[in-house]
Amino acid sequence: MSDNLHSPSSRSGPFALARTLAWLRLCAIAGQSVAILSCVTLLNLDVPLLPLMIGVCVLAVFAAGASFRLGMPWKVTEGEAIVHIAADTLLLGYLLYFTGGASNPFVTLLLVPIALSAAALSIAGVSLVAILTGVAYVLLVPYHLPLPTLGNSSLDLDLYVAGMGVNFVIMAILLGVFISNLAKAIRHQQGEVQRVRERALRDEGILAIATQAAGAAHELNTPLSTMRTLLPEIRREHAADNELGDDLDLLQGQVERCRTILREMVAFGQAQLSQVPERITLGEFIHGCMERFQLLRPEAEVALDVSDDAARLRLRSPPGLRHALINLLNNAADASALNDSATVSLAIRRDDRWLELIVTDEGPGFDEFDELGTLGLSQKATGLGIGLALAEATAERLEGELAASNTGHGAQMRLRLPLSVIGDSV
């Protein structure tokens, strides 16, 4: 994704401030229109109606342009957010000029941009906004048209106090609602940063394990080749020993199996480096996974549920997807074994946008879900404890998700992947 798009992390700070200002402009247009019309029709105040309505119309045009801009795929910078604030301050100062200037009870609305920018901009940005609004206030003290009166000092005082009360309510709502929304956006950004940091640490651990595995695969090739050469000689020297011959056949099979695994590791690494996905139907993909899983866990009984329509789906299968599914099946078999069961189930679900691979076991279930996919926190007595971490990393790389839940009779893992990423449109 390009850097100029509004990523989740960019939807706080200047972007969140600009979006908040867009909503405030809509409220300001409605409130100013009602206030001007009320002064003219209900209070019969001699306010300059035409200049005020021109100011409201200009604000409406600017609001439309700013809203259109926020829908564009360009990042909102701090400078642009300050320009939005400057335009709003200028228009508010224009309206205040015709309605008493600094003596207008609504002049404190100039503090709103400072409060909003304090939650979203840098210190330099907040300082610049404070200077802009401060200059506007200072200019409104000597330069303004007098605020119209009702001709009665007591009524004028009551009207001024009422205006201050309305202004207090407006300020309380603005500061309470919009600043809390900005703070929520900032907390969301901090949460995203924390999740990215945790994923980076997990991926670093996975990379370290992958590096060690690559080195081990290279080193194991030599002793396996030596064993493969010596086994036929030992068999010839003890041809009469049938019991030893059976053991040697078993050992020969295990050596060949290890060599096959090493070749698959090399092929997987080459495919990963080439970034060329495997084009295959979902049925063929599942069949290959089942064959490999049955070799690893011949005692496991897999209940497969896949419809003919889903089996015909063509995949652009990344190399890591097969290993992710086998890891989930292997973990499910281990969990079922804890309850003296050998049964696991694999269900395939698809719709127009998503493909779901659902693995269910008959084990004791999960005690906590927060540790899902965290390296080194496996509760199993055997294994390396990284199966779920590898599967979750694969899901994230494919823009999908891995979710865990308890079924009441075991645990269920849902590997959910977008067809736009793994589906073969060719």
Short mmCIF file of C-alpha atoms in Angstrom, two decimals:
data_model
loop_
_atom_site.label_atom_id
_atom_site.label_comp_id
_atom_site.label_asym_id
_atom_site.label_seq_id
_atom_site.Cartn_x
_atom_site.Cartn_y
_atom_site.Cartn_z
CA MET A 1 0.00 0.00 0.00
CA SER A 2 1.32 3.41 -0.88
CA ASP A 3 2.50 5.71 1.85
CA ASN A 4 0.16 8.48 0.77
CA LEU A 5 -2.98 6.53 1.57
CA HIS A 6 -4.83 6.97 4.85
CA SER A 7 -3.52 3.98 6.77
CA PRO A 8 -5.00 3.25 10.20
CA SER A 9 -2.07 4.94 11.87
CA SER A 10 -2.58 8.09 9.78
CA ARG A 11 -6.21 8.37 10.91
CA SER A 12 -5.09 10.13 14.05
CA GLY A 13 -3.12 13.31 14.52
CA PRO A 14 -3.61 15.81 11.66
CA PHE A 15 -6.15 13.64 9.83
CA ALA A 16 -8.29 13.19 12.93
CA LEU A 17 -8.09 16.93 13.60
CA ALA A 18 -9.10 17.79 10.02
CA ARG A 19 -12.00 15.33 10.22
CA THR A 20 -13.12 16.84 13.55
CA LEU A 21 -12.96 20.34 12.06
CA ALA A 22 -15.12 19.15 9.15
CA TRP A 23 -17.86 18.06 11.58
CA LEU A 24 -17.49 21.29 13.53
CA ARG A 25 -18.00 23.35 10.38
CA LEU A 26 -21.31 21.63 9.72
CA CYS A 27 -22.40 22.38 13.29
CA ALA A 28 -21.14 25.98 12.96
CA ILE A 29 -23.02 26.57 9.70
CA ALA A 30 -26.27 25.33 11.22
CA GLY A 31 -25.77 27.18 14.52
CA GLN A 32 -24.70 30.46 12.93
CA SER A 33 -27.60 30.40 10.50
CA VAL A 34 -30.10 29.80 13.30
CA ALA A 35 -28.49 32.50 15.48
CA ILE A 36 -28.51 35.13 12.71
CA LEU A 37 -32.09 34.42 11.69
CA SER A 38 -33.22 34.43 15.34
CA CYS A 39 -31.59 37.81 15.93
CA VAL A 40 -33.35 39.26 12.89
CA THR A 41 -36.80 37.68 13.21
CA LEU A 42 -37.31 37.05 16.94
CA LEU A 43 -35.22 39.75 18.62
CA ASN A 44 -35.47 42.36 15.86
CA LEU A 45 -31.80 43.24 16.25
CA ASP A 46 -30.32 45.49 13.61
CA VAL A 47 -27.52 43.16 12.51
CA PRO A 48 -25.90 43.39 9.04
CA LEU A 49 -27.74 40.41 7.59
CA LEU A 50 -26.16 40.36 4.12
CA PRO A 51 -22.48 40.35 5.22
CA LEU A 52 -23.23 37.73 7.87
CA MET A 53 -25.00 35.40 5.42
CA ILE A 54 -22.15 35.89 2.93
CA GLY A 55 -19.74 34.74 5.65
CA VAL A 56 -21.87 31.67 6.39
CA CYS A 57 -22.07 30.83 2.66
CA VAL A 58 -18.29 31.14 2.28
CA LEU A 59 -17.89 28.80 5.27
CA ALA A 60 -20.28 26.35 3.63
CA VAL A 61 -18.27 26.39 0.40
CA PHE A 62 -15.03 25.87 2.33
CA ALA A 63 -16.64 23.03 4.31
CA ALA A 64 -17.66 21.28 1.10
CA GLY A 65 -14.17 21.64 -0.36
CA ALA A 66 -12.49 20.43 2.84
CA SER A 67 -14.81 17.40 3.07
CA PHE A 68 -14.03 16.50 -0.54
CA ARG A 69 -10.33 16.84 0.22
CA LEU A 70 -10.55 14.42 3.16
CA GLY A 71 -11.92 11.80 0.78
CA MET A 72 -8.83 12.01 -1.43
CA PRO A 73 -5.98 9.48 -1.00
CA TRP A 74 -3.39 12.06 0.07
CA LYS A 75 -2.03 12.19 3.55
CA VAL A 76 -3.16 15.14 5.67
CA THR A 77 -0.07 16.92 6.95
CA GLU A 78 0.20 19.08 10.03
CA GLY A 79 0.66 22.16 7.84
CA GLU A 80 -2.57 21.46 5.98
CA ALA A 81 -4.46 21.01 9.25
CA ILE A 82 -3.14 24.40 10.41
CA VAL A 83 -4.33 25.95 7.12
CA HIS A 84 -7.83 24.56 7.83
CA ILE A 85 -7.72 26.11 11.31
CA ALA A 86 -6.52 29.42 9.90
CA ALA A 87 -9.42 29.51 7.42
CA ASP A 88 -11.94 28.71 10.16
CA THR A 89 -10.43 31.36 12.45
CA LEU A 90 -10.53 33.96 9.67
CA LEU A 91 -14.21 33.27 8.92
CA LEU A 92 -15.14 33.26 12.61
CA GLY A 93 -13.29 36.55 13.08
CA TYR A 94 -15.15 37.97 10.06
CA LEU A 95 -18.51 37.09 11.63
CA LEU A 96 -17.44 38.45 15.02
CA TYR A 97 -16.34 41.72 13.38
CA PHE A 98 -19.96 42.44 12.39
CA THR A 99 -21.37 41.39 15.78
CA GLY A 100 -19.40 43.25 18.44
CA GLY A 101 -15.92 41.80 18.06
CA ALA A 102 -14.27 40.95 21.39
CA SER A 103 -17.40 42.05 23.28
CA ASN A 104 -19.46 39.26 21.68
CA PRO A 105 -20.04 36.48 24.25
CA PHE A 106 -19.20 33.91 21.56
CA VAL A 107 -15.67 35.25 21.11
CA THR A 108 -14.37 32.43 23.35
CA LEU A 109 -15.07 30.06 20.46
CA LEU A 110 -11.62 31.15 19.28
CA LEU A 111 -10.24 28.89 22.03
CA VAL A 112 -11.70 25.76 20.41
CA PRO A 113 -9.00 25.44 17.68
CA ILE A 114 -6.30 25.66 20.36
CA ALA A 115 -7.93 22.95 22.47
CA LEU A 116 -8.40 20.65 19.48
CA SER A 117 -4.91 21.16 18.09
CA ALA A 118 -3.39 20.48 21.52
CA ALA A 119 -4.63 16.89 21.27
CA ALA A 120 -3.45 16.28 17.71
CA LEU A 121 -0.53 18.54 16.70
CA SER A 122 3.04 19.08 17.78
CA ILE A 123 4.07 21.83 20.18
CA ALA A 124 5.14 24.00 17.25
CA GLY A 125 1.78 23.47 15.55
CA VAL A 126 -0.18 24.28 18.71
CA SER A 127 1.94 27.40 19.22
CA LEU A 128 1.22 28.58 15.68
CA VAL A 129 -2.52 28.01 16.15
CA ALA A 130 -2.41 29.92 19.45
CA ILE A 131 -0.67 32.84 17.72
CA LEU A 132 -3.27 32.89 14.92
CA THR A 133 -6.23 32.94 17.30
CA GLY A 134 -4.50 35.41 19.60
CA VAL A 135 -3.91 37.82 16.72
CA ALA A 136 -7.56 37.45 15.69
CA TYR A 137 -8.72 38.28 19.23
CA VAL A 138 -6.39 41.30 19.54
CA LEU A 139 -7.59 42.69 16.19
CA LEU A 140 -11.23 42.26 17.18
CA VAL A 141 -10.77 44.47 20.26
CA PRO A 142 -10.39 47.79 18.37
CA TYR A 143 -11.76 46.77 14.98
CA HIS A 144 -15.42 45.74 15.02
CA LEU A 145 -18.94 46.98 14.52
CA PRO A 146 -20.87 47.61 17.77
CA LEU A 147 -23.15 44.83 18.93
CA PRO A 148 -26.81 45.82 18.29
CA THR A 149 -28.92 46.48 21.38
CA LEU A 150 -32.58 46.19 22.30
CA GLY A 151 -32.70 49.76 23.60
CA ASN A 152 -33.10 48.65 27.21
CA SER A 153 -29.99 48.20 29.37
CA SER A 154 -31.63 45.58 31.55
CA LEU A 155 -32.78 43.55 28.55
CA ASP A 156 -29.38 44.00 26.91
CA LEU A 157 -27.69 42.60 30.03
CA ASP A 158 -30.10 39.66 30.16
CA LEU A 159 -29.45 38.96 26.47
CA TYR A 160 -25.68 39.11 27.03
CA VAL A 161 -25.90 36.71 29.99
CA ALA A 162 -28.11 34.37 27.96
CA GLY A 163 -25.53 34.47 25.15
CA MET A 164 -22.79 33.60 27.62
CA GLY A 165 -24.87 30.68 28.87
CA VAL A 166 -25.43 29.35 25.35
CA ASN A 167 -21.73 29.81 24.64
CA PHE A 168 -20.86 27.86 27.80
CA VAL A 169 -23.06 24.94 26.73
CA ILE A 170 -21.55 24.95 23.23
CA MET A 171 -18.00 25.01 24.59
CA ALA A 172 -18.75 22.19 27.05
CA ILE A 173 -20.21 20.00 24.29
CA LEU A 174 -17.37 20.72 21.87
CA LEU A 175 -14.60 20.14 24.38
CA GLY A 176 -16.27 17.06 25.85
CA VAL A 177 -17.30 15.26 22.66
CA PHE A 178 -14.71 16.18 20.08
CA ILE A 179 -11.64 16.13 22.30
CA SER A 180 -12.68 12.74 23.66
CA ASN A 181 -12.94 11.50 20.07
CA LEU A 182 -9.48 12.85 19.31
CA ALA A 183 -8.11 11.19 22.43
CA LYS A 184 -9.77 7.92 21.40
CA ALA A 185 -8.11 8.16 17.98
CA ILE A 186 -4.73 8.73 19.62
CA ARG A 187 -5.24 5.74 21.93
CA HIS A 188 -6.13 3.67 18.87
CA GLN A 189 -2.90 4.78 17.20
CA GLN A 190 -0.90 3.84 20.28
CA GLY A 191 -2.58 0.43 20.30
CA GLU A 192 -1.67 -0.05 16.64
CA VAL A 193 1.94 0.88 17.37
CA GLN A 194 2.02 -1.62 20.23
CA ARG A 195 0.59 -4.38 18.03
CA VAL A 196 3.11 -3.62 15.29
CA ARG A 197 5.91 -3.77 17.86
CA GLU A 198 4.68 -7.12 19.17
CA ARG A 199 4.40 -8.51 15.64
CA ALA A 200 7.91 -7.31 14.85
CA LEU A 201 9.25 -9.11 17.93
CA ARG A 202 7.37 -12.27 16.99
CA ASP A 203 8.55 -12.11 13.38
CA GLU A 204 12.10 -11.58 14.60
CA GLY A 205 11.82 -14.75 16.65
CA ILE A 206 10.37 -16.65 13.69
CA LEU A 207 13.17 -15.36 11.45
CA ALA A 208 15.77 -16.50 13.97
CA ILE A 209 14.20 -19.98 14.06
CA ALA A 210 14.05 -20.07 10.25
CA THR A 211 17.72 -19.13 10.03
CA GLN A 212 18.65 -21.89 12.46
CA ALA A 213 16.47 -24.35 10.54
CA ALA A 214 18.18 -23.46 7.26
CA GLY A 215 21.59 -24.01 8.83
CA ALA A 216 20.47 -27.30 10.40
CA ALA A 217 19.07 -28.51 7.06
CA HIS A 218 22.37 -27.79 5.36
CA GLU A 219 24.36 -29.58 8.07
CA LEU A 220 22.01 -32.59 8.26
CA ASN A 221 22.41 -33.37 4.59
CA THR A 222 25.96 -34.71 5.10
CA PRO A 223 25.23 -37.23 7.91
CA LEU A 224 22.07 -38.37 6.13
CA SER A 225 24.05 -39.02 2.97
CA THR A 226 26.62 -40.96 5.01
CA MET A 227 23.89 -43.05 6.65
CA ARG A 228 22.25 -43.67 3.28
CA THR A 229 25.58 -44.95 1.94
CA LEU A 230 26.41 -47.16 4.94
CA LEU A 231 23.02 -48.82 5.37
CA PRO A 232 23.24 -50.98 2.18
CA GLU A 233 26.73 -52.12 3.22
CA ILE A 234 25.53 -53.10 6.69
CA ARG A 235 22.62 -54.98 5.12
CA ARG A 236 25.01 -56.95 2.85
CA GLU A 237 27.31 -57.79 5.77
CA HIS A 238 24.38 -59.14 7.85
CA ALA A 239 22.21 -60.58 5.12
CA ALA A 240 21.42 -63.62 7.23
CA ASP A 241 20.12 -61.66 10.20
CA ASN A 242 16.44 -61.16 9.34
CA GLU A 243 15.61 -59.27 12.55
CA LEU A 244 18.44 -56.81 11.95
CA GLY A 245 17.33 -56.54 8.33
CA ASP A 246 13.88 -55.40 9.42
CA ASP A 247 15.41 -52.74 11.66
CA LEU A 248 17.67 -51.62 8.84
CA ASP A 249 14.67 -51.33 6.50
CA LEU A 250 12.91 -49.15 9.07
CA LEU A 251 16.03 -47.05 9.49
CA GLN A 252 16.38 -46.75 5.72
CA GLY A 253 12.81 -45.53 5.48
CA GLN A 254 13.39 -42.93 8.20
CA VAL A 255 16.52 -41.69 6.44
CA GLU A 256 14.62 -41.33 3.16
CA ARG A 257 11.84 -39.52 4.99
CA CYS A 258 14.35 -37.06 6.48
CA ARG A 259 15.86 -36.48 3.03
CA THR A 260 12.39 -35.84 1.62
CA ILE A 261 11.67 -33.30 4.36
CA LEU A 262 14.97 -31.53 3.67
CA ARG A 263 14.21 -31.38 -0.05
CA GLU A 264 10.78 -29.93 0.71
CA MET A 265 12.38 -27.31 2.97
CA VAL A 266 14.74 -26.29 0.17
CA ALA A 267 11.90 -26.18 -2.36
CA PHE A 268 9.80 -24.15 0.04
CA GLY A 269 12.64 -21.65 0.56
CA GLN A 270 13.18 -21.31 -3.19
CA ALA A 271 9.45 -20.77 -3.78
CA GLN A 272 9.36 -18.20 -0.99
CA LEU A 273 12.29 -16.30 -2.48
CA SER A 274 10.84 -16.38 -5.99
CA GLN A 275 7.44 -15.15 -4.70
CA VAL A 276 5.74 -17.35 -7.32
CA PRO A 277 2.52 -18.79 -5.85
CA GLU A 278 1.37 -22.31 -6.57
CA ARG A 279 -1.73 -22.39 -8.80
CA ILE A 280 -3.91 -25.28 -7.76
CA THR A 281 -7.53 -26.08 -7.00
CA LEU A 282 -8.65 -26.04 -3.39
CA GLY A 283 -9.47 -29.74 -3.60
CA GLU A 284 -5.93 -30.58 -4.75
CA PHE A 285 -4.47 -28.32 -2.09
CA ILE A 286 -6.47 -30.00 0.70
CA HIS A 287 -5.63 -33.47 -0.68
CA GLY A 288 -1.91 -32.67 -0.61
CA CYS A 289 -2.17 -31.35 2.95
CA MET A 290 -4.03 -34.48 4.06
CA GLU A 291 -1.40 -36.77 2.52
CA ARG A 292 1.39 -34.91 4.27
CA PHE A 293 -0.48 -34.81 7.57
CA GLN A 294 -1.26 -38.54 7.48
CA LEU A 295 2.45 -39.23 6.99
CA LEU A 296 3.23 -37.11 10.03
CA ARG A 297 0.35 -38.39 12.17
CA PRO A 298 -0.82 -41.77 10.87
CA GLU A 299 -2.84 -42.37 14.04
CA ALA A 300 -5.00 -39.26 13.53
CA GLU A 301 -8.53 -39.54 12.13
CA VAL A 302 -9.49 -36.49 10.08
CA ALA A 303 -13.15 -35.70 9.38
CA LEU A 304 -13.08 -33.63 6.19
CA ASP A 305 -16.00 -31.40 5.21
CA VAL A 306 -15.55 -29.64 1.86
CA SER A 307 -18.23 -29.04 -0.75
CA ASP A 308 -17.72 -29.79 -4.44
CA ASP A 309 -18.18 -26.12 -5.27
CA ALA A 310 -15.45 -25.09 -2.83
CA ALA A 311 -13.15 -27.90 -4.02
CA ARG A 312 -13.23 -26.49 -7.56
CA LEU A 313 -12.06 -23.08 -6.38
CA ARG A 314 -8.71 -22.20 -7.94
CA LEU A 315 -6.11 -20.87 -5.55
CA ARG A 316 -2.99 -18.82 -5.98
CA SER A 317 -1.58 -20.64 -2.98
CA PRO A 318 1.42 -19.06 -1.22
CA PRO A 319 4.04 -21.57 -0.01
CA GLY A 320 3.42 -20.88 3.69
CA LEU A 321 -0.30 -21.67 3.57
CA ARG A 322 0.20 -25.45 3.41
CA HIS A 323 2.51 -25.40 6.43
CA ALA A 324 0.07 -23.19 8.36
CA LEU A 325 -2.80 -25.64 7.82
CA ILE A 326 -0.65 -28.66 8.70
CA ASN A 327 0.51 -26.90 11.89
CA LEU A 328 -3.12 -26.32 12.89
CA LEU A 329 -4.02 -29.95 12.20
CA ASN A 330 -0.99 -31.17 14.12
CA ASN A 331 -1.87 -28.99 17.12
CA ALA A 332 -5.46 -30.24 16.95
CA ALA A 333 -4.25 -33.86 16.97
CA ASP A 334 -2.09 -33.15 20.02
CA ALA A 335 -5.03 -31.50 21.80
CA SER A 336 -7.38 -34.40 21.03
CA ALA A 337 -4.78 -36.87 22.30
CA LEU A 338 -4.94 -35.16 25.71
CA ASN A 339 -8.52 -36.48 25.97
CA ASP A 340 -7.58 -39.91 24.57
CA SER A 341 -9.09 -39.10 21.18
CA ALA A 342 -7.55 -39.31 17.70
CA THR A 343 -10.28 -37.31 15.93
CA VAL A 344 -9.86 -33.88 14.40
CA SER A 345 -12.06 -32.20 11.81
CA LEU A 346 -11.35 -29.85 8.93
CA ALA A 347 -14.22 -27.86 7.42
CA ILE A 348 -13.95 -25.55 4.40
CA ARG A 349 -16.30 -22.61 4.04
CA ARG A 350 -16.30 -19.95 1.33
CA ASP A 351 -18.35 -17.03 0.11
CA ASP A 352 -17.79 -14.34 -2.49
CA ARG A 353 -14.98 -12.69 -0.52
CA TRP A 354 -13.53 -15.08 2.05
CA LEU A 355 -12.20 -18.62 2.43
CA GLU A 356 -12.34 -20.20 5.88
CA LEU A 357 -10.31 -23.23 6.96
CA ILE A 358 -11.84 -24.43 10.25
CA VAL A 359 -9.89 -26.96 12.35
CA THR A 360 -11.67 -28.44 15.38
CA ASP A 361 -10.27 -30.82 18.01
CA GLU A 362 -11.69 -32.82 20.89
CA GLY A 363 -9.22 -31.60 23.48
CA PRO A 364 -9.61 -29.60 26.71
CA GLY A 365 -9.86 -26.26 24.90
CA PHE A 366 -8.08 -22.98 25.56
CA ASP A 367 -7.73 -21.47 29.02
CA GLU A 368 -6.67 -18.04 27.71
CA PHE A 369 -6.80 -16.55 24.24
CA ASP A 370 -4.37 -13.65 24.79
CA GLU A 371 -1.37 -15.94 24.39
CA LEU A 372 -2.44 -17.22 20.98
CA GLY A 373 0.48 -17.14 18.64
CA THR A 374 3.01 -16.01 21.23
CA LEU A 375 6.36 -17.77 20.96
CA GLY A 376 7.40 -20.04 23.79
CA LEU A 377 4.01 -20.16 25.55
CA SER A 378 2.80 -23.54 24.38
CA GLN A 379 1.20 -25.69 27.09
CA LYS A 380 2.04 -28.94 25.28
CA ALA A 381 4.60 -31.30 26.73
CA THR A 382 5.99 -31.93 23.23
CA GLY A 383 6.74 -29.74 20.25
CA LEU A 384 8.49 -26.41 19.85
CA GLY A 385 5.51 -24.24 20.76
CA ILE A 386 5.59 -22.11 17.59
CA GLY A 387 2.90 -23.75 15.44
CA LEU A 388 0.22 -21.19 16.22
CA ALA A 389 2.71 -18.32 15.90
CA LEU A 390 3.70 -19.48 12.41
CA ALA A 391 0.07 -19.94 11.38
CA GLU A 392 -0.90 -16.50 12.70
CA ALA A 393 2.07 -14.88 10.93
CA THR A 394 0.98 -16.53 7.66
CA ALA A 395 -2.59 -15.29 8.13
CA GLU A 396 -1.41 -11.71 8.70
CA ARG A 397 0.92 -11.85 5.70
CA LEU A 398 -2.04 -12.90 3.53
CA GLU A 399 -4.24 -10.09 4.97
CA GLY A 400 -6.39 -12.61 6.82
CA GLU A 401 -6.86 -13.57 10.45
CA LEU A 402 -6.56 -16.54 12.78
CA ALA A 403 -9.24 -16.77 15.47
CA ALA A 404 -9.55 -19.22 18.36
CA SER A 405 -12.66 -20.30 20.25
CA ASN A 406 -13.90 -23.07 22.51
CA THR A 407 -16.72 -25.31 21.27
CA GLY A 408 -17.60 -26.95 24.59
CA HIS A 409 -16.09 -30.23 23.37
CA GLY A 410 -12.70 -28.89 22.37
CA ALA A 411 -11.16 -25.91 20.61
CA GLN A 412 -11.66 -24.48 17.15
CA MET A 413 -9.22 -22.52 14.99
CA ARG A 414 -10.52 -20.43 12.09
CA LEU A 415 -8.02 -19.45 9.42
CA ARG A 416 -9.88 -16.77 7.42
CA LEU A 417 -8.30 -15.56 4.17
CA PRO A 418 -9.49 -13.08 1.52
CA LEU A 419 -10.09 -14.58 -1.93
CA SER A 420 -8.75 -11.38 -3.45
CA VAL A 421 -5.30 -12.43 -2.16
CA ILE A 422 -5.27 -16.23 -2.53
CA GLY A 423 -7.89 -16.73 -5.27
CA ASP A 424 -6.60 -17.37 -8.80
CA SER A 425 -8.50 -15.09 -11.17
CA VAL A 426 -6.67 -16.46 -14.23
#
